[in-house]
CSV table of C-alpha atoms in Angstrom, one decimal:
chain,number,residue,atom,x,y,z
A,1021,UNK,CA,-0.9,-29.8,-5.2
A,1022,UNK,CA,-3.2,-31.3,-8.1
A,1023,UNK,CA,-4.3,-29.0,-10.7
A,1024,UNK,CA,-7.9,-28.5,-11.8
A,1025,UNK,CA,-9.3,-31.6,-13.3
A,1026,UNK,CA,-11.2,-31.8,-16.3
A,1027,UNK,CA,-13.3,-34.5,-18.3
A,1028,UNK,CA,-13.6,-35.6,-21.4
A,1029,UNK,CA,-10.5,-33.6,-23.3
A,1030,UNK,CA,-12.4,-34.1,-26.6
A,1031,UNK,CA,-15.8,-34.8,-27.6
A,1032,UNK,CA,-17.9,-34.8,-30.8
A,1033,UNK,CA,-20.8,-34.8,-31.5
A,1034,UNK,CA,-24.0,-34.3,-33.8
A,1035,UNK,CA,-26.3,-30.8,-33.5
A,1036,UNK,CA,-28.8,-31.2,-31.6
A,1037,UNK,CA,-27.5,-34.0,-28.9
A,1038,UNK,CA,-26.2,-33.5,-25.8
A,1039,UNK,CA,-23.2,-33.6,-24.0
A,1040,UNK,CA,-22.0,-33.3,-20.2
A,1041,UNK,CA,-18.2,-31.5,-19.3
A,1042,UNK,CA,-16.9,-32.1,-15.8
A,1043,UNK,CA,-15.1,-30.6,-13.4
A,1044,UNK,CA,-12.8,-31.1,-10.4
A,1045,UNK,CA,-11.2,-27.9,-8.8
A,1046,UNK,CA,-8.0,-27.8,-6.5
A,1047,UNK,CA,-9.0,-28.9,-2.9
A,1048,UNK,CA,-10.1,-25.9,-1.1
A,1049,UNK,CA,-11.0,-23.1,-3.6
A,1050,UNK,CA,-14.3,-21.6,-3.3
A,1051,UNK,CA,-14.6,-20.2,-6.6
A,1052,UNK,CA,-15.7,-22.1,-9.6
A,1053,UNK,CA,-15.9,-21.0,-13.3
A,1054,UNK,CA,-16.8,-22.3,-16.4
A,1055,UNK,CA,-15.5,-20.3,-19.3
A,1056,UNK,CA,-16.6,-20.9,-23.0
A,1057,UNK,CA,-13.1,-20.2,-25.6
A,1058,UNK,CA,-14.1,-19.8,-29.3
A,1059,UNK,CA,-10.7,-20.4,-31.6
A,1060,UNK,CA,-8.7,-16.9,-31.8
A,1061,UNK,CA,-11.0,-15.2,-28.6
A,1062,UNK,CA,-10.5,-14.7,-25.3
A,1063,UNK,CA,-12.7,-16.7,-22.5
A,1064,UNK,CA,-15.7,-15.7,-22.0
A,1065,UNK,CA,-17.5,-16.2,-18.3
A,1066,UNK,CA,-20.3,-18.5,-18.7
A,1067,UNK,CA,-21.0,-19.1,-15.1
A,1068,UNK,CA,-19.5,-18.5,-11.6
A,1069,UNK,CA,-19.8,-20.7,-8.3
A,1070,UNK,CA,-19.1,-19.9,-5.1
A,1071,UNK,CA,-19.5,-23.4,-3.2
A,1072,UNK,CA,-22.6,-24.7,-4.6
A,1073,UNK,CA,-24.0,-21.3,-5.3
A,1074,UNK,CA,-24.4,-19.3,-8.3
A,1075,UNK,CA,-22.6,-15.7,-8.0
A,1076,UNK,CA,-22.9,-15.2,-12.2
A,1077,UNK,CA,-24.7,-16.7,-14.8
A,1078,UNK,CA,-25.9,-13.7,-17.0
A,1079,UNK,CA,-23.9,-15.0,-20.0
A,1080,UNK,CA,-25.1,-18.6,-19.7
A,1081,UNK,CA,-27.6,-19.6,-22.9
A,1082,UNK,CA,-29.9,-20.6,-20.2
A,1083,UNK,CA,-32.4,-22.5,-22.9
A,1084,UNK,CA,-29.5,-24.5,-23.9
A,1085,UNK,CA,-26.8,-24.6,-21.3
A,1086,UNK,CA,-27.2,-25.8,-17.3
A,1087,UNK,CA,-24.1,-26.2,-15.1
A,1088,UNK,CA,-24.6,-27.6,-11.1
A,1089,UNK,CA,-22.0,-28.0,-8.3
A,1090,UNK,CA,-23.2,-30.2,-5.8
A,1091,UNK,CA,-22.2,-30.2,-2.3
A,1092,UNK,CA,-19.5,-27.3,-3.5
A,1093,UNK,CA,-16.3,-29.5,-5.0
A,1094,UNK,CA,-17.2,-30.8,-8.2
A,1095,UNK,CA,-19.2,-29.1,-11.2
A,1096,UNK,CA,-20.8,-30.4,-14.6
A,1097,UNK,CA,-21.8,-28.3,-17.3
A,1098,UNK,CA,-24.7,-29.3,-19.7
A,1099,UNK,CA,-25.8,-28.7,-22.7
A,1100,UNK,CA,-29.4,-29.9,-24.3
A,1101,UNK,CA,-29.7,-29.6,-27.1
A,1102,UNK,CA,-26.2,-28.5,-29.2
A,1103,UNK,CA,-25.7,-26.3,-31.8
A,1104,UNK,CA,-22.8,-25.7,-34.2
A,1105,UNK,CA,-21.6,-22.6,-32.9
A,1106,UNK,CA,-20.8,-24.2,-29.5
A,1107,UNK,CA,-17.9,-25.8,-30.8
A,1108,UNK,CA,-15.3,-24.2,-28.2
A,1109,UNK,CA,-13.2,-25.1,-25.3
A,1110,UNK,CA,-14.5,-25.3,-21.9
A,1111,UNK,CA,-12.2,-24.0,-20.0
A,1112,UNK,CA,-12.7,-24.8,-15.4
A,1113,UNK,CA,-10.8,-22.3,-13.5
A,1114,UNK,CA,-11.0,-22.6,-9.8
A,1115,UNK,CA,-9.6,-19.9,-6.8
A,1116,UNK,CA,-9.7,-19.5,-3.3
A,1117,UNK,CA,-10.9,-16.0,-3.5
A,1118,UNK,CA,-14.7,-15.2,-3.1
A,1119,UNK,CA,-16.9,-12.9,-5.2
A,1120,UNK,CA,-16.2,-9.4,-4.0
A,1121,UNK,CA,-13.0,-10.0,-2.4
A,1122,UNK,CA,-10.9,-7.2,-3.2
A,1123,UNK,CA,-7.5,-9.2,-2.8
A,1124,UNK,CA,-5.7,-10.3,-5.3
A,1125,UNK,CA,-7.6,-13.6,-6.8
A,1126,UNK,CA,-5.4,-15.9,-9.4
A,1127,UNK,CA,-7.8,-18.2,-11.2
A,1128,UNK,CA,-6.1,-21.9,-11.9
A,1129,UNK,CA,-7.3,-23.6,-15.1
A,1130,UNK,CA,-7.9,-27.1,-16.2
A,1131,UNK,CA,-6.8,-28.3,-20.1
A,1132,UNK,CA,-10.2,-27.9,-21.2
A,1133,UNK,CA,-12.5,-30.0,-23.2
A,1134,UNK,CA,-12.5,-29.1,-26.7
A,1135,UNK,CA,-16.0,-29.7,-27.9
A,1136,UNK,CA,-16.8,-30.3,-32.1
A,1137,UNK,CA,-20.7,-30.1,-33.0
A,1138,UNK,CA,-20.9,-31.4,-37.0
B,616,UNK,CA,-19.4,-0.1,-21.8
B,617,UNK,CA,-16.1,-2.5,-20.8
B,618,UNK,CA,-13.5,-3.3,-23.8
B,619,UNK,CA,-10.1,-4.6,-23.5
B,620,UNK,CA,-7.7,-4.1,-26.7
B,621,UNK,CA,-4.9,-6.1,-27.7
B,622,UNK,CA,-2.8,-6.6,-31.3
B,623,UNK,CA,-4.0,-9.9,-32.9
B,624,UNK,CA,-1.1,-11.0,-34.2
B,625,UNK,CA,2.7,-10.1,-33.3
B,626,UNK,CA,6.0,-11.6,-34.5
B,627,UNK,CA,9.4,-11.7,-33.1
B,628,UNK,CA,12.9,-12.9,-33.2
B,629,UNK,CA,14.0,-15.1,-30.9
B,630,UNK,CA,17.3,-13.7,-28.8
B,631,UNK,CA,15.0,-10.5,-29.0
B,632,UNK,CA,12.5,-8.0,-26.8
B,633,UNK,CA,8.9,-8.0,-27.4
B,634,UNK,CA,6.6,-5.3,-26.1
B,635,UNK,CA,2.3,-6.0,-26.2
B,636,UNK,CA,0.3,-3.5,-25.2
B,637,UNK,CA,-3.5,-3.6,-24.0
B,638,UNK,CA,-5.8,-0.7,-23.8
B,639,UNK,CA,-8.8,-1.3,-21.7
B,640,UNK,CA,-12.1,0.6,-20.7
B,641,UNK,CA,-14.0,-1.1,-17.4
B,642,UNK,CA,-16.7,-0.3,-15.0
B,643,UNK,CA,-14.3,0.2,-12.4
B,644,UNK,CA,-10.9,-1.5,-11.9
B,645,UNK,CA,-9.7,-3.5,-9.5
B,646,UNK,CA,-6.2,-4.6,-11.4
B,647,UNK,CA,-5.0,-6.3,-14.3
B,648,UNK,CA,-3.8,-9.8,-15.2
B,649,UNK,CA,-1.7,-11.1,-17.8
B,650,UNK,CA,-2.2,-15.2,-18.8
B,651,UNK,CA,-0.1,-16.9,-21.2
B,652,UNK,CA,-1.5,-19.6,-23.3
B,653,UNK,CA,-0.3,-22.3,-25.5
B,654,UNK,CA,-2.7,-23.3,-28.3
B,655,UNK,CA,-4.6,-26.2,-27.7
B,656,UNK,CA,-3.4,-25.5,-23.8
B,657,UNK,CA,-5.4,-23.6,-20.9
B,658,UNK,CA,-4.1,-20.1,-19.7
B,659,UNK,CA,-1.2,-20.1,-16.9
B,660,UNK,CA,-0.9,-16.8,-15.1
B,661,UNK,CA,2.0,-15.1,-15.7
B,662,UNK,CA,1.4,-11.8,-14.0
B,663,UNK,CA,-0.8,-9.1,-11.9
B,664,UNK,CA,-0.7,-5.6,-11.4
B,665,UNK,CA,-3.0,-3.4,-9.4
B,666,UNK,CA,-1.0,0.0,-8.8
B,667,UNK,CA,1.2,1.8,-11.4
B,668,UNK,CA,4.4,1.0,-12.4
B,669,UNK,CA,6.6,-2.1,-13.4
B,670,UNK,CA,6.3,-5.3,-11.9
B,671,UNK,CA,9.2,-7.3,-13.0
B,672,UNK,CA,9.6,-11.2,-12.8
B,673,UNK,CA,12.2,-12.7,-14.5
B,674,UNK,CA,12.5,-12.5,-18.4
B,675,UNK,CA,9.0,-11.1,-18.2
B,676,UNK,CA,7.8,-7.6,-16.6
B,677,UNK,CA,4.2,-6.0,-17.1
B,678,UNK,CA,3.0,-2.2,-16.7
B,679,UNK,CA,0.3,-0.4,-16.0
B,680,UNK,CA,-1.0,3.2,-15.9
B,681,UNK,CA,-4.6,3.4,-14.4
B,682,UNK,CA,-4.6,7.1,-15.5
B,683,UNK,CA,-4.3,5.9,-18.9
B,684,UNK,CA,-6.0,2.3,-18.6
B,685,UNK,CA,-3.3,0.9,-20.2
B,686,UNK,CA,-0.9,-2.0,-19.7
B,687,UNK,CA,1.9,-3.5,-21.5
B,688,UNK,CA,3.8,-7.2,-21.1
B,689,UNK,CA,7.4,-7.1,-21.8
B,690,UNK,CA,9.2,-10.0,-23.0
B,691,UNK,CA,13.1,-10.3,-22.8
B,692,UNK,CA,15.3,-13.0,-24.3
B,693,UNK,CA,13.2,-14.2,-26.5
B,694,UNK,CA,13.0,-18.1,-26.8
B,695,UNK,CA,11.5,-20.5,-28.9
B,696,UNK,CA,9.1,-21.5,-26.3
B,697,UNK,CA,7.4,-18.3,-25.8
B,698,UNK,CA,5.4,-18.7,-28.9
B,699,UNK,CA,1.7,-18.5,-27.6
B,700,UNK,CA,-1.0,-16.4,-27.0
B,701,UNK,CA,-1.2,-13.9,-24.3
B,702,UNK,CA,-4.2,-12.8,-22.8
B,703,UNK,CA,-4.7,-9.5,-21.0
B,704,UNK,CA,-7.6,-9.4,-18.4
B,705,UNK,CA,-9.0,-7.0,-15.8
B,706,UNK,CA,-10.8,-7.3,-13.2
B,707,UNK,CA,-14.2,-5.1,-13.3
B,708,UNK,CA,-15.9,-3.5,-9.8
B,709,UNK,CA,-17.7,-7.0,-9.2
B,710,UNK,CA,-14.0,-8.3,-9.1
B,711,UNK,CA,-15.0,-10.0,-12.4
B,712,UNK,CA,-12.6,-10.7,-15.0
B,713,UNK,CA,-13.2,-9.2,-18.3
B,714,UNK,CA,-10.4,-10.6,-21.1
B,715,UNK,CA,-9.7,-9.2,-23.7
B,716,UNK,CA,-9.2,-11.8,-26.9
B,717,UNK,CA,-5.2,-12.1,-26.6
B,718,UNK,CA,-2.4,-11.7,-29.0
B,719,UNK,CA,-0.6,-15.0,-30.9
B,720,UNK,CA,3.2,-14.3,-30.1
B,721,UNK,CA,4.7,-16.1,-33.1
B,722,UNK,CA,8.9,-16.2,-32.4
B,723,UNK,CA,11.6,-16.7,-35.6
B,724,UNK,CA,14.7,-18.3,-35.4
């Protein structure tokens, strides 16, 4: 079974460009994230997809950050303009649980794009 | 409020046992996950527990007491390898998961 897939692994860039992350999830799973990891934290939930429809997206920087997931397999995440304190990695986790399922729901990441802003 | 608690920083020997424990307060609980994560890597799970007691898998076994809202990872045998960070996560009543910001795992010869 092929793993979540995520594009580019690296990418830098200048403040106040913009820059697209991609994601492919394994075949099947409902459930999309995108997670933002700042060195030495945890992740922390930016958004949450179920198919192609937003379940979470309070901790998204909404003026900044957009994320889509057409027809419910693939997801990018945007964001217009940068700043230096989004240097992170994007972490794509994907499962086959749905929001509110109260059975046991092991999320599958991807490698990540580690994203610089100078 | 939700907070999950975990040492920064532990060290080890390798050969040897390493306990890390996580506290956590959530709005509601519905179980606990335990991700191990190799820098410049992505998390891989490593465990899950939703009712009390031991859950054992190999080399590694994880804990939990609800009463308490804690959890601990065990690590047996000690190798080399098991230098990394390991994350300790929860899952909120919205089935969310809430982590908490992991602890480096550094092993000595």
């Amino acid at each position: 079974e092929a793993g979540v897939a995520q594009s580019p692994r690296y990418k830098i860039i200048e403040k106040r460009q913009s820059v697209a992350f991609w994601c492919n999830p394994i075949s099947g799973h409902a459930t999309l994230y995108w997670y933002q990891q700042i060195l030495g934290q945890g992740p922390k939930l930016l958004i949450q997809f179920q198919n192609n429809g937003v379940v979470d997206d309070s901790q998204l920087p909404k003026d900044r950050f957009s994320a889509e997931r057409l027809k419910g397999v693939d997801s990018t995440l945007k964001i217009q303009p940068a700043k230096l304190e989004d240097s992170a990695v994007y972490l794509c986790a994907s499962s086959n649980g749905l929001a509110g399922d109260s059975s046991y729901n092991e999320q599958f990441f991807g490698p990540g794009t580690r994203l610089t802003v100078l | 409020g939700q907070n999950i608690d975990q040492p920064t920083e532990m060290t080890a020997t390798e050969g040897a046992i390493v306990q890390i424990n996580c506290t956590y307060q959530t709005s509601g609980f519905n179980g606990l996950f335990w991700y191990q994560q190799h820098a410049g890597e992505a998390p891989t799970f490593l465990s899950y527990n939703v009712l009390d007691g031991l859950e054992e898998k190999g080399r590694f076994s994880s804990f939990l007491s609800r009463s308490k809202g804690y959890s601990y990872l065990l690590l047996k045998e000690l190798q080399m390898k098991d230098s990394a960070s390991y994350l300790c996560a929860t899952t909120d009543s919205n089935y969310q998961l809430i982590w908490g910001a992991g602890t480096k795992l550094i092993i000595k010869p």
